[in-house]
Short mmCIF file of C-alpha atoms in Angstrom, two decimals:
data_model
loop_
_atom_site.label_atom_id
_atom_site.label_comp_id
_atom_site.label_asym_id
_atom_site.label_seq_id
_atom_site.Cartn_x
_atom_site.Cartn_y
_atom_site.Cartn_z
CA MET Y 1 4.17 4.75 23.62
CA ALA Y 2 3.62 8.07 25.24
CA ASP Y 3 1.51 8.21 28.34
CA SER Y 4 0.10 11.72 27.76
CA MET Y 5 -1.92 13.50 25.38
CA THR Y 6 -0.42 16.53 23.37
CA LYS Y 7 -2.22 19.45 21.90
CA LEU Y 8 -1.04 22.62 20.48
CA ASP Y 9 -1.15 25.86 22.42
CA ASP Y 10 -1.77 29.18 20.80
CA ASP Y 11 1.97 29.55 19.56
CA GLY Y 12 1.62 26.11 17.89
CA ALA Y 13 3.91 24.08 20.54
CA PRO Y 14 2.97 20.87 21.84
CA THR Y 15 1.63 20.78 25.24
CA ALA Y 16 0.81 17.75 27.46
CA VAL Y 17 -2.19 17.30 29.10
CA HIS Y 18 -4.30 14.55 30.88
CA HIS Y 19 -6.20 12.56 28.50
CA ASP Y 20 -9.57 12.92 30.40
CA SER Y 21 -9.35 16.76 29.85
CA ALA Y 22 -9.47 16.34 26.00
CA SER Y 23 -11.43 19.38 24.82
CA SER Y 24 -14.22 19.29 22.17
CA PRO Y 25 -12.88 19.25 18.65
CA GLN Y 26 -14.15 22.75 18.07
CA SER Y 27 -13.95 24.31 21.15
CA GLY Y 28 -10.37 23.11 22.37
CA LEU Y 29 -8.59 23.52 19.11
CA ALA Y 30 -8.17 25.85 16.51
CA ALA Y 31 -9.77 25.19 13.17
CA ARG Y 32 -6.87 24.24 11.34
CA ASP Y 33 -6.04 21.60 14.14
CA VAL Y 34 -9.24 19.86 13.59
CA ASP Y 35 -10.23 17.08 10.81
CA VAL Y 36 -11.93 18.61 7.91
CA ALA Y 37 -14.84 16.37 8.65
CA MET Y 38 -15.83 18.79 11.35
CA ALA Y 39 -17.09 21.14 8.68
CA LEU Y 40 -20.25 19.03 7.70
CA PHE Y 41 -21.40 19.60 11.59
CA ASP Y 42 -22.79 22.70 13.40
CA SER Y 43 -21.76 21.42 16.65
CA PRO Y 44 -19.86 18.27 18.13
CA GLU Y 45 -23.15 16.99 19.62
CA GLN Y 46 -24.30 15.93 16.07
CA LEU Y 47 -21.69 13.47 16.06
CA HIS Y 48 -24.12 11.69 18.36
CA GLU Y 49 -26.81 11.18 15.88
CA PRO Y 50 -27.92 7.77 15.74
CA ILE Y 51 -27.10 5.58 12.38
CA ASP Y 52 -29.48 3.16 11.09
CA PRO Y 53 -27.81 -0.23 10.36
CA VAL Y 54 -29.86 -0.57 7.31
CA GLU Y 55 -28.86 2.84 5.74
CA GLU Y 56 -25.38 2.48 6.76
CA ARG Y 57 -25.22 -1.00 4.77
CA LYS Y 58 -26.57 0.94 1.66
CA LEU Y 59 -24.12 3.76 2.02
CA VAL Y 60 -21.31 1.23 2.41
CA ARG Y 61 -22.52 -0.14 -0.82
CA LYS Y 62 -22.73 3.07 -2.74
CA ILE Y 63 -19.05 3.98 -1.38
CA ASP Y 64 -17.86 0.59 -2.70
CA PHE Y 65 -19.06 1.51 -5.96
CA MET Y 66 -17.64 4.95 -5.94
CA ILE Y 67 -14.24 4.12 -4.82
CA LEU Y 68 -13.19 0.54 -5.47
CA PRO Y 69 -13.52 0.20 -9.17
CA TYR Y 70 -11.30 3.08 -9.85
CA LEU Y 71 -8.60 2.09 -7.27
CA ALA Y 72 -8.60 -1.86 -8.73
CA VAL Y 73 -8.33 -0.86 -12.33
CA CYS Y 74 -5.78 1.79 -11.37
CA TYR Y 75 -3.94 -0.81 -9.12
CA ALA Y 76 -3.83 -3.28 -12.27
CA PHE Y 77 -2.55 -0.43 -14.55
CA PHE Y 78 0.09 0.21 -11.94
CA TYR Y 79 1.34 -3.35 -11.76
CA ILE Y 80 1.16 -3.75 -15.81
CA ASP Y 81 2.81 -0.44 -16.26
CA LYS Y 82 5.69 -1.38 -13.69
CA THR Y 83 6.36 -4.89 -15.32
CA THR Y 84 6.60 -3.61 -18.83
CA LEU Y 85 10.37 -3.96 -18.95
CA SER Y 86 9.98 -7.65 -17.67
CA TYR Y 87 8.00 -8.38 -20.77
CA ALA Y 88 10.14 -6.06 -22.91
CA ALA Y 89 13.24 -8.29 -21.75
CA ILE Y 90 11.63 -11.69 -23.59
CA PHE Y 91 10.64 -9.56 -26.50
CA GLY Y 92 14.08 -8.36 -27.45
CA ILE Y 93 15.08 -5.06 -25.48
CA ARG Y 94 18.22 -6.34 -24.29
CA GLU Y 95 19.64 -7.41 -27.68
CA ASP Y 96 18.00 -4.35 -29.54
CA LEU Y 97 19.63 -1.85 -27.05
CA ASP Y 98 22.66 -3.88 -26.45
CA LEU Y 99 22.33 -4.12 -22.58
CA GLN Y 100 25.39 -5.63 -21.20
CA GLY Y 101 26.23 -7.18 -17.92
CA SER Y 102 24.06 -5.27 -15.23
CA ASP Y 103 22.65 -2.71 -17.68
CA TYR Y 104 19.32 -4.45 -17.46
CA ASN Y 105 19.32 -4.41 -13.65
CA TRP Y 106 19.97 -0.78 -13.54
CA LEU Y 107 16.81 -0.20 -15.83
CA SER Y 108 14.89 -2.18 -13.43
CA SER Y 109 16.41 -0.32 -10.28
CA VAL Y 110 16.23 3.35 -11.58
CA PHE Y 111 12.47 3.20 -11.52
CA TYR Y 112 12.40 2.86 -7.85
CA PHE Y 113 15.47 5.39 -7.68
CA GLY Y 114 12.74 7.93 -8.94
CA PHE Y 115 10.21 6.65 -6.65
CA LEU Y 116 12.75 6.91 -3.54
CA PHE Y 117 13.64 10.35 -4.77
CA TRP Y 118 9.90 11.46 -4.87
CA ALA Y 119 8.47 9.61 -1.87
CA PHE Y 120 8.46 12.36 0.40
CA PRO Y 121 7.54 15.25 -1.52
CA THR Y 122 4.61 13.18 -3.17
CA ASN Y 123 3.07 12.42 0.18
CA PHE Y 124 3.05 16.06 1.60
CA LEU Y 125 1.67 17.08 -1.70
CA MET Y 126 -1.19 14.55 -1.33
CA GLN Y 127 -1.84 16.23 1.97
CA ARG Y 128 -2.00 19.56 0.23
CA PHE Y 129 -3.98 19.00 -2.62
CA PRO Y 130 -7.25 16.82 -3.33
CA ILE Y 131 -6.15 13.54 -3.28
CA GLY Y 132 -8.30 12.03 -5.95
CA LYS Y 133 -7.28 14.66 -8.45
CA TYR Y 134 -3.40 14.34 -7.52
CA LEU Y 135 -3.52 10.77 -7.88
CA ALA Y 136 -5.17 11.00 -11.44
CA VAL Y 137 -2.47 13.60 -12.60
CA ASN Y 138 0.27 10.96 -11.64
CA ILE Y 139 -1.32 7.94 -13.49
CA PHE Y 140 -1.51 10.29 -16.49
CA PHE Y 141 2.15 10.65 -16.15
CA TRP Y 142 2.80 6.93 -15.79
CA ALA Y 143 2.74 6.94 -19.67
CA VAL Y 144 5.84 9.06 -19.75
CA LYS Y 145 8.17 6.52 -20.95
CA SER Y 146 9.56 5.71 -24.30
CA PHE Y 147 12.37 3.64 -25.98
CA GLY Y 148 14.41 6.52 -26.33
CA GLN Y 149 16.55 7.73 -23.22
CA LEU Y 150 15.02 5.01 -21.39
CA LEU Y 151 16.98 5.23 -18.12
CA ALA Y 152 16.15 8.86 -17.60
CA LEU Y 153 12.34 7.96 -18.36
CA ARG Y 154 12.19 5.01 -16.26
CA PHE Y 155 13.22 7.38 -13.31
CA LEU Y 156 10.49 9.55 -14.01
CA ALA Y 157 8.02 7.00 -14.20
CA GLY Y 158 9.21 5.91 -10.96
CA ALA Y 159 8.47 9.13 -9.42
CA ALA Y 160 5.17 9.44 -10.99
CA GLU Y 161 4.21 6.13 -9.31
CA ALA Y 162 5.32 6.88 -5.90
CA CYS Y 163 1.91 8.26 -4.69
CA SER Y 164 0.12 5.19 -5.83
CA ASP Y 165 -0.02 2.77 -2.80
CA PRO Y 166 0.22 5.49 -0.26
CA SER Y 167 -2.61 7.32 -1.88
CA PHE Y 168 -4.55 4.02 -1.95
CA MET Y 169 -3.93 3.77 1.90
CA LEU Y 170 -4.99 7.19 2.55
CA ILE Y 171 -8.21 6.92 0.49
CA THR Y 172 -9.20 3.57 2.04
CA SER Y 173 -8.65 5.10 5.50
CA MET Y 174 -11.05 7.91 4.70
CA TRP Y 175 -13.85 6.11 3.75
CA TYR Y 176 -13.93 2.79 5.63
CA THR Y 177 -13.75 1.60 9.37
CA ARG Y 178 -10.54 -0.21 10.57
CA LYS Y 179 -12.48 -3.42 10.41
CA GLN Y 180 -13.57 -2.94 6.79
CA GLN Y 181 -10.18 -1.73 5.54
CA PRO Y 182 -8.23 -5.21 5.05
CA VAL Y 183 -11.20 -6.24 2.67
CA ARG Y 184 -11.57 -3.31 0.66
CA MET Y 185 -7.40 -3.18 0.67
CA GLY Y 186 -7.68 -6.73 -0.61
CA LEU Y 187 -9.98 -5.99 -3.20
CA TRP Y 188 -8.07 -3.29 -4.86
CA TYR Y 189 -4.85 -5.23 -4.36
CA THR Y 190 -6.16 -8.27 -6.06
CA ALA Y 191 -6.12 -6.00 -9.11
CA ASN Y 192 -2.54 -6.80 -8.78
CA GLY Y 193 -2.93 -10.50 -9.37
CA PHE Y 194 -5.44 -9.62 -12.20
CA GLY Y 195 -2.64 -7.07 -13.66
CA ILE Y 196 -0.25 -9.82 -13.84
CA ALA Y 197 -2.81 -12.16 -15.80
CA LEU Y 198 -3.91 -9.18 -18.06
CA GLY Y 199 -0.33 -8.23 -18.39
CA GLY Y 200 0.17 -12.00 -19.82
CA LEU Y 201 -2.73 -11.23 -21.94
CA LEU Y 202 -1.47 -8.35 -23.37
CA GLY Y 203 2.11 -9.34 -23.57
CA TYR Y 204 1.11 -12.40 -25.67
CA GLY Y 205 -1.14 -10.11 -27.86
CA ILE Y 206 1.45 -7.28 -28.21
CA GLY Y 207 4.06 -10.32 -28.83
CA SER Y 208 2.01 -11.44 -31.69
CA ILE Y 209 2.19 -7.86 -33.47
CA LYS Y 210 4.03 -8.22 -36.60
CA GLY Y 211 4.55 -4.30 -37.41
CA ALA Y 212 7.20 -1.92 -38.56
CA LEU Y 213 8.39 -1.67 -34.88
CA PRO Y 214 9.81 -4.33 -32.70
CA SER Y 215 7.15 -5.96 -30.09
CA TRP Y 216 8.78 -4.42 -26.87
CA LYS Y 217 8.38 -0.93 -28.34
CA TYR Y 218 4.48 -1.46 -28.96
CA GLU Y 219 4.43 -2.81 -25.34
CA PHE Y 220 5.76 0.67 -23.98
CA LEU Y 221 3.32 2.39 -26.46
CA ILE Y 222 -0.10 0.42 -25.93
CA ILE Y 223 0.43 0.36 -22.08
CA GLY Y 224 1.59 3.93 -21.75
CA ALA Y 225 -1.65 5.28 -23.72
CA LEU Y 226 -4.06 2.97 -21.53
CA CYS Y 227 -2.46 4.42 -18.33
CA SER Y 228 -2.96 7.93 -19.55
CA THR Y 229 -6.68 7.24 -20.65
CA TRP Y 230 -7.22 5.90 -17.24
CA GLY Y 231 -5.95 9.02 -15.47
CA ILE Y 232 -8.37 11.09 -17.28
CA VAL Y 233 -11.18 8.82 -16.28
CA MET Y 234 -9.91 9.02 -12.27
CA PHE Y 235 -9.50 12.84 -12.40
CA ILE Y 236 -13.22 13.04 -13.41
CA PHE Y 237 -14.87 10.64 -11.35
CA LEU Y 238 -12.93 9.62 -8.23
CA PRO Y 239 -14.01 11.78 -5.26
CA ASP Y 240 -11.33 13.38 -3.04
CA SER Y 241 -13.31 12.77 0.42
CA PRO Y 242 -16.44 11.97 1.98
CA VAL Y 243 -16.59 15.74 2.72
CA THR Y 244 -16.59 16.83 -0.80
CA ALA Y 245 -17.88 13.91 -2.66
CA LYS Y 246 -20.51 15.11 -5.17
CA GLY Y 247 -22.14 11.55 -5.36
CA LEU Y 248 -23.26 11.96 -1.61
CA SER Y 249 -26.09 14.00 -0.17
CA LYS Y 250 -25.24 16.09 3.17
CA SER Y 251 -26.94 13.29 4.98
CA GLU Y 252 -24.70 10.60 3.46
CA LYS Y 253 -21.77 12.81 4.07
CA ARG Y 254 -22.28 13.01 7.71
CA MET Y 255 -22.94 9.21 7.97
CA ALA Y 256 -19.91 8.31 6.00
CA VAL Y 257 -17.84 10.45 8.66
CA GLN Y 258 -19.85 9.54 11.95
CA ARG Y 259 -19.28 5.75 11.08
CA LEU Y 260 -15.56 6.07 11.30
CA ARG Y 261 -15.91 7.74 14.69
CA GLU Y 262 -14.41 4.43 16.33
CA ASN Y 263 -11.34 4.48 14.24
CA GLN Y 264 -10.20 7.62 15.97
CA THR Y 265 -7.91 8.25 12.75
CA GLY Y 266 -9.93 10.93 11.42
CA ILE Y 267 -10.46 11.57 7.69
CA GLU Y 268 -8.16 14.39 6.24
CA ASN Y 269 -6.08 17.47 7.74
CA LYS Y 270 -4.64 19.68 5.05
CA HIS Y 271 -2.30 21.31 7.26
CA LEU Y 272 1.41 20.05 8.00
CA LYS Y 273 2.01 19.67 11.77
CA ALA Y 274 5.79 19.66 12.75
CA TYR Y 275 5.15 18.03 15.98
CA GLN Y 276 3.49 14.95 14.29
CA VAL Y 277 6.58 14.74 11.93
CA LYS Y 278 8.80 14.62 15.08
CA GLU Y 279 6.36 11.86 16.68
CA ALA Y 280 6.53 9.81 13.61
CA PHE Y 281 10.29 9.54 13.80
CA LEU Y 282 10.27 8.93 17.49
CA ASP Y 283 7.66 6.01 17.07
CA ILE Y 284 9.55 2.59 16.62
CA LYS Y 285 6.56 1.47 14.68
CA LEU Y 286 7.97 3.56 11.93
CA TYR Y 287 11.16 2.01 11.77
CA LEU Y 288 9.36 -1.52 11.94
CA PHE Y 289 7.15 -0.67 9.03
CA PHE Y 290 10.42 0.69 7.12
CA ALA Y 291 12.21 -2.80 7.69
CA LEU Y 292 8.95 -4.39 6.57
CA GLY Y 293 8.92 -2.35 3.37
CA ILE Y 294 12.40 -3.55 2.43
CA VAL Y 295 12.30 -7.41 3.58
CA CYS Y 296 8.42 -7.68 1.86
CA ASN Y 297 10.01 -6.31 -1.48
CA VAL Y 298 13.18 -7.64 -1.92
CA PRO Y 299 11.35 -10.97 -3.26
CA ASN Y 300 9.07 -8.68 -5.06
CA GLY Y 301 11.87 -6.40 -6.87
CA GLY Y 302 13.15 -9.99 -8.28
CA ILE Y 303 9.97 -11.56 -9.16
CA SER Y 304 8.31 -8.35 -10.90
CA ASN Y 305 11.16 -7.65 -13.09
CA PHE Y 306 12.77 -11.12 -13.64
CA GLY Y 307 9.74 -13.47 -13.22
CA THR Y 308 9.26 -13.78 -17.09
CA LEU Y 309 13.05 -14.66 -17.24
CA ILE Y 310 12.86 -17.14 -14.44
CA ILE Y 311 9.96 -18.82 -16.53
CA GLN Y 312 11.69 -18.49 -19.75
CA GLY Y 313 14.59 -20.32 -17.95
CA PHE Y 314 12.46 -23.28 -17.34
CA GLY Y 315 12.55 -24.07 -21.19
CA PHE Y 316 9.39 -22.20 -22.46
CA ASN Y 317 9.35 -20.16 -25.56
CA LYS Y 318 8.61 -16.27 -25.55
CA LEU Y 319 4.86 -16.35 -25.96
CA GLY Y 320 4.35 -19.38 -23.87
CA THR Y 321 6.28 -17.40 -20.89
CA THR Y 322 3.74 -14.69 -21.39
CA LEU Y 323 0.51 -16.92 -20.85
CA LEU Y 324 2.17 -18.85 -17.84
CA GLN Y 325 1.85 -15.49 -15.96
CA ILE Y 326 -1.66 -15.73 -16.02
CA PRO Y 327 -2.29 -18.66 -13.56
CA TYR Y 328 0.44 -16.64 -11.32
CA GLY Y 329 -1.71 -13.71 -11.43
CA VAL Y 330 -5.02 -15.69 -10.59
CA LEU Y 331 -3.12 -17.41 -7.88
CA ILE Y 332 -2.47 -13.82 -6.20
CA ALA Y 333 -5.68 -12.78 -6.44
CA ILE Y 334 -7.43 -15.65 -5.04
CA SER Y 335 -4.92 -15.87 -2.16
CA ILE Y 336 -5.45 -12.03 -1.34
CA LEU Y 337 -9.40 -12.87 -1.26
CA ILE Y 338 -8.97 -15.85 1.03
CA CYS Y 339 -6.58 -13.99 3.47
CA VAL Y 340 -8.67 -11.00 3.96
CA TYR Y 341 -12.10 -12.95 3.82
CA LEU Y 342 -10.41 -15.15 6.85
CA ASN Y 343 -9.21 -12.11 8.62
CA ASP Y 344 -12.69 -10.40 8.48
CA ARG Y 345 -14.16 -13.38 10.58
CA PHE Y 346 -11.65 -12.89 13.58
CA THR Y 347 -10.50 -10.08 15.70
CA ASN Y 348 -6.96 -9.10 16.04
CA ARG Y 349 -5.47 -11.78 14.18
CA ARG Y 350 -3.84 -9.87 11.01
CA CYS Y 351 -0.39 -10.87 12.32
CA VAL Y 352 -1.16 -14.24 12.52
CA PHE Y 353 -2.50 -14.40 8.81
CA ILE Y 354 0.71 -12.58 7.60
CA LEU Y 355 2.76 -15.34 8.99
CA LEU Y 356 0.54 -18.10 7.71
CA PHE Y 357 0.33 -16.80 4.24
CA LEU Y 358 4.28 -16.50 4.47
CA ILE Y 359 4.68 -20.33 4.56
CA PRO Y 360 3.86 -20.78 0.71
CA ASN Y 361 6.26 -18.22 -0.16
CA ILE Y 362 8.95 -19.82 1.74
CA THR Y 363 8.17 -23.29 0.61
CA GLY Y 364 8.09 -21.95 -3.19
CA ALA Y 365 11.47 -20.23 -2.86
CA PHE Y 366 13.20 -23.45 -1.41
CA GLY Y 367 11.62 -25.32 -4.28
CA LEU Y 368 13.11 -23.06 -6.94
CA ARG Y 369 16.42 -23.31 -5.24
CA TYR Y 370 16.63 -27.09 -4.72
CA ILE Y 371 14.17 -28.64 -7.35
CA GLY Y 372 16.51 -29.73 -10.14
CA THR Y 373 16.31 -27.67 -13.54
CA ASP Y 374 15.21 -30.81 -15.36
CA GLN Y 375 11.93 -30.83 -13.28
CA GLN Y 376 10.17 -28.25 -15.33
CA ALA Y 377 6.77 -28.72 -13.84
CA GLY Y 378 7.99 -28.97 -10.32
CA ARG Y 379 10.01 -25.63 -10.55
CA LEU Y 380 6.85 -23.96 -11.97
CA VAL Y 381 4.78 -24.93 -9.40
CA ALA Y 382 7.27 -23.68 -6.93
CA TYR Y 383 7.51 -20.37 -8.85
CA TYR Y 384 3.68 -20.36 -8.42
CA LEU Y 385 3.76 -20.60 -4.79
CA THR Y 386 5.70 -17.45 -4.48
CA GLY Y 387 2.55 -15.57 -5.26
CA PRO Y 388 0.71 -15.58 -1.94
CA TYR Y 389 3.50 -13.15 -0.56
CA ASN Y 390 1.15 -10.33 -1.99
CA ALA Y 391 -1.71 -11.36 0.73
CA ALA Y 392 0.87 -10.89 3.67
CA PHE Y 393 1.76 -7.61 2.23
CA VAL Y 394 -1.98 -6.38 1.99
CA MET Y 395 -2.20 -7.45 5.56
CA VAL Y 396 0.99 -5.31 6.50
CA LEU Y 397 -0.46 -2.18 4.76
CA SER Y 398 -3.67 -2.66 6.49
CA LEU Y 399 -1.56 -2.76 9.93
CA GLN Y 400 0.04 0.54 8.68
CA THR Y 401 -3.20 2.12 8.08
CA ALA Y 402 -5.19 1.05 11.01
CA ASN Y 403 -2.32 1.86 13.59
CA THR Y 404 -1.36 5.31 12.76
CA ALA Y 405 -3.51 8.38 13.69
CA GLY Y 406 -2.88 11.96 13.11
CA HIS Y 407 -2.99 13.05 9.21
CA THR Y 408 0.68 14.37 9.08
CA LYS Y 409 2.00 11.37 10.91
CA LYS Y 410 0.24 9.10 8.48
CA VAL Y 411 1.56 10.90 5.49
CA VAL Y 412 5.09 10.62 7.14
CA THR Y 413 4.69 6.95 7.88
CA ASN Y 414 3.34 6.29 4.43
CA ALA Y 415 6.11 7.65 2.98
CA VAL Y 416 8.91 5.90 5.26
CA LEU Y 417 6.98 2.58 4.59
CA PHE Y 418 7.34 3.14 0.77
CA LEU Y 419 10.97 4.34 1.10
CA GLY Y 420 11.57 0.79 2.44
CA TYR Y 421 9.49 -0.42 -0.31
CA CYS Y 422 12.05 1.20 -2.93
CA THR Y 423 14.95 0.15 -0.85
CA GLY Y 424 13.91 -3.43 -1.48
CA ASN Y 425 13.37 -3.05 -5.04
CA ALA Y 426 16.41 -1.24 -5.71
CA ASN Y 427 19.97 -0.55 -5.02
CA ASN Y 428 20.42 1.47 -1.97
CA PHE Y 429 24.02 1.29 -0.39
CA THR Y 430 23.97 -2.50 -0.64
CA ILE Y 431 23.01 -4.86 -3.16
CA ILE Y 432 19.25 -5.26 -2.76
CA GLY Y 433 16.30 -6.34 -5.05
CA PRO Y 434 17.31 -6.70 -8.78
CA PHE Y 435 20.93 -7.05 -8.05
CA PHE Y 436 20.55 -10.09 -6.50
CA TYR Y 437 19.38 -11.62 -9.88
CA LEU Y 438 22.60 -11.56 -11.77
CA THR Y 439 22.92 -12.36 -15.25
CA SER Y 440 25.80 -14.71 -14.68
CA GLN Y 441 23.42 -16.92 -12.46
CA ALA Y 442 20.57 -17.19 -15.20
CA PRO Y 443 18.45 -18.99 -15.25
CA SER Y 444 18.39 -20.43 -11.89
CA TYR Y 445 19.51 -16.92 -10.10
CA GLU Y 446 20.70 -19.11 -6.90
CA LEU Y 447 21.53 -15.63 -4.99
CA GLY Y 448 18.32 -14.00 -5.94
CA ILE Y 449 16.15 -16.92 -4.52
CA TRP Y 450 18.24 -17.00 -1.35
CA SER Y 451 17.29 -13.28 -0.87
CA MET Y 452 13.54 -14.37 -0.78
CA ILE Y 453 14.16 -16.84 1.62
CA VAL Y 454 16.00 -14.72 4.12
CA SER Y 455 13.83 -11.79 3.37
CA HIS Y 456 10.71 -13.58 4.30
CA LEU Y 457 12.43 -15.45 7.59
CA ILE Y 458 13.09 -11.57 8.48
CA GLU Y 459 9.67 -10.50 7.81
CA ALA Y 460 8.16 -13.19 10.11
CA LEU Y 461 10.48 -12.09 12.85
CA ILE Y 462 9.50 -8.35 12.55
CA ILE Y 463 5.72 -9.00 12.43
CA THR Y 464 6.22 -11.26 15.75
CA VAL Y 465 7.90 -8.14 17.46
CA LEU Y 466 5.27 -5.69 16.20
CA TRP Y 467 2.57 -8.13 17.42
CA PHE Y 468 4.04 -8.13 20.90
CA LEU Y 469 4.59 -4.49 20.99
CA LEU Y 470 0.68 -3.56 20.07
CA ARG Y 471 -0.72 -6.04 22.27
CA ARG Y 472 1.24 -4.75 25.25
CA GLU Y 473 0.46 -1.17 24.61
CA ASN Y 474 -3.46 -1.91 24.38
CA SER Y 475 -3.06 -3.80 27.75
CA ARG Y 476 -1.26 -0.94 29.18
CA ARG Y 477 -3.82 1.73 28.07
CA ASP Y 478 -6.84 -0.45 29.08
CA GLN Y 479 -5.31 -0.81 32.47
CA LEU Y 480 -4.87 3.07 32.81
CA GLN Y 481 -8.30 3.88 31.74
CA ALA Y 482 -10.06 1.18 33.77
CA ALA Y 483 -8.46 2.83 36.92
CA ALA Y 484 -9.76 6.09 35.87
CA GLU Y 485 -13.34 7.53 36.74
CA GLY Y 486 -15.89 5.97 34.54
CA GLY Y 487 -13.75 3.27 33.57
CA LEU Y 488 -13.44 2.05 29.81
CA GLU Y 489 -17.18 2.25 29.51
CA GLY Y 490 -16.97 6.01 30.37
CA ARG Y 491 -14.60 7.07 27.67
CA ASP Y 492 -15.72 9.71 25.17
CA LEU Y 493 -14.83 8.83 21.81
CA ASP Y 494 -16.26 11.95 20.35
CA THR Y 495 -13.91 14.54 21.92
CA THR Y 496 -10.94 12.80 20.21
CA ALA Y 497 -12.50 10.99 16.96
CA PHE Y 498 -11.65 14.20 14.63
CA ALA Y 499 -9.37 16.18 16.65
CA ASP Y 500 -6.28 14.96 14.35
CA MET Y 501 -4.52 13.79 17.39
CA THR Y 502 -1.86 11.04 16.76
CA ASP Y 503 -2.22 7.51 18.04
CA ARG Y 504 0.18 8.12 20.92
CA GLU Y 505 -1.31 11.21 22.14
CA ASN Y 506 -4.87 9.76 21.98
CA MET Y 507 -5.31 7.37 24.83
CA ASN Y 508 -8.89 6.40 23.21
CA PHE Y 509 -6.85 4.72 20.43
CA ARG Y 510 -6.39 1.19 20.31
CA TYR Y 511 -4.05 -0.90 18.12
CA ILE Y 512 -5.12 -3.64 15.84
CA TYR Y 513 -2.72 -6.56 15.72
#
């Protein structure tokens, strides 16, 4: 971690200065270098205005209703849309399209090739354009899929969905304190579980349609129409930031910004800063989060696209298979809520809860591998135990959001995390994700189950390393600032809160682990 603060000189080049000499957001930095939140204040002194705790609680409730319902429904559609192919598989798409060998695997993976291709461009576009509107437009295009030319359209669908998680993370960081972020992330990510449950109900209903088209074609058409409709709703109603939200008065906007002062991560900056891009790639955290993106999602790639086939392999019929996804989705939702609730009761225990919520996944994976195929109920329970990995991934996302400052650096780090996400779900130089689930090994998928076990064990190791590094860096900063004039209590958080500084250049920043 860097020992000195960096700011831009008149030519835009990074200049190292002592942390205690940080200038005010408006007097020491050009307007393009500070956070957009400063537009709400006539002078930095207004950041010191007291906040009434009662009024703040009212504002947080109002923000919750302005943001969370839209993100939650959107995330449910995100999962339903992504797993449409999985339901289509049990309703005959492989037979109708004569998919042979690894053809179905390619349909599963090409979605993530599109995601991979568009990951960096979409994150930089999110920085440049109003994020709420940009997200809504992409959701509308989630519906771009059809049963004709399916491979190309799966690629385009992946590109359209590349903005989903990164945009949700940026929006959450704009509106909530670092302490509040895991609960809010848990609430919108819980819709992932409800999306699985709702997907099971929709799959059952659509599978029961006796029309002129095969059931899997209705699956694509109906889910696509729902996504497009919700994209229009999001475009109209989701605010882009606390600074421009039409549903807030000017005093509420100021309070929404002021209460995030201790985050030291700012709200938003629309300008791409080259030095922050460079710093991101020189920060070991970026590579650890990239690795986490891979190992967290090797299991996800298989479960998302092959979960219904795994259950069908237990001996259930097609409609029964779709219904048995409902308890799995509910379990995911419950595990996420329990995890974020427990985390909210403690300070700096996020890594601990990630490790705790990996235990059921590892147990379930071993069960799928070693419980006999004649033990239908036992294998089904083992499959359900793989669900809580979603709670661990929510905490990984909250670690990334809470521990990266500087808007350009956040955008880059988010993009790299989700490059790992794509890699874990798709084929990238090695056999990853869906390619572990070989047709020749159906319905037990031995190699796929082993990929889950090994991935979770590697994830536990990376989380332990990250825990050690973040804790050590906080101790180092505490020691340095305690020895300086004024000590830790003399820190001026206002000078750095909205200066769009990175976590490495801002010595007032503390990591959460």
